[in-house]
Amino acid sequence: MKVLVVDDDVVSRMVLMHLIDSCGVHDIVEAEDGAAAWEQLEGGLRPALCFCDLRMPRLSGMELLQKVRADSGLDAMPLVLVSSANDQATVRDAVRAGAAGYIVKPFQQEQVREHLDACLAAAAEAPLAEAPGLTLQRLGVDAERLLAYLAGFQEQAAASASHIEALQARGEPAQARQQVERLHLGCTTLGLYGAADGLAAVLQAPALDDAALRQALATLARSTVHQARRLRRHADIA
């Protein structure tokens, strides 16, 4: 699996590349900023996953993400934004732009591994989800409304991750489980059956496992992006 790492800070770039290598992925390509990364992508580079810093000169991470999502040959590539900013507005903007994930510096190896594992799983088998046309019929909404639902749900899931961890840390497992159950219901409602299965497995355990939950939430994030992309193709929405 080839991974592209984009960061104008050479130390941050080296640290992230080391973490990726430590996870067993050794085919790593680097770019010093978004413009350099875009040149490589335009030149034919097709990584399975991209980790990209948010704030960079010449071409920011958000601008690179927008270019990738607008390119039919690249829009399937998962792009995880990396930043020291952890405010909800920044996370919300990243989700709405189509980011497959969001990691706050300083890097944690488990966060990196979760995205690599989810990418490997997705490569082996596309996320199981209902055909977009069937979802539209079942919910009785149009494509624009369903796209809004998917974006809102991904945003909710991203916010729930830290909330669930906080509930666990405070010794409130019942409330944490309720949050996971709500996400599971959202997945089934939107036809994200693969993500729903992952959350169901988490709920079947006697106690919530943090690592399993993070993996399930990473799958959920990718499923919403993948389903939104399928829906746009189905409805011919740019």
PDB file of C-alpha atoms in Angstrom, residues 18-26 109-110 112-114 116-117:
ATOM      1  CA  HIS A  18       8.170   7.016  10.987  1.00  0.00           C
ATOM      2  CA  LEU A  19       4.839   6.148  12.606  1.00  0.00           C
ATOM      3  CA  ILE A  20       3.462   4.858   9.306  1.00  0.00           C
ATOM      4  CA  ASP A  21       6.602   2.777   8.762  1.00  0.00           C
ATOM      5  CA  SER A  22       6.320   1.418  12.314  1.00  0.00           C
ATOM      6  CA  CYS A  23       2.802   0.222  11.449  1.00  0.00           C
ATOM      7  CA  GLY A  24       4.299  -1.974   8.710  1.00  0.00           C
ATOM      8  CA  VAL A  25       3.610   0.264   5.714  1.00  0.00           C
ATOM      9  CA  HIS A  26       6.918   1.031   4.009  1.00  0.00           C
ATOM     10  CA  GLN A 109       0.526   5.826  16.581  1.00  0.00           C
ATOM     11  CA  GLU A 110      -2.842   4.217  17.266  1.00  0.00           C
ATOM     12  CA  VAL A 112      -2.368   6.478  12.399  1.00  0.00           C
ATOM     13  CA  ARG A 113      -2.774   2.696  12.572  1.00  0.00           C
ATOM     14  CA  GLU A 114      -6.569   2.950  12.650  1.00  0.00           C
ATOM     15  CA  LEU A 116      -4.134   2.483   7.765  1.00  0.00           C
ATOM     16  CA  ASP A 117      -6.129  -0.569   8.893  1.00  0.00           C
TER      17      ASP A 117
END
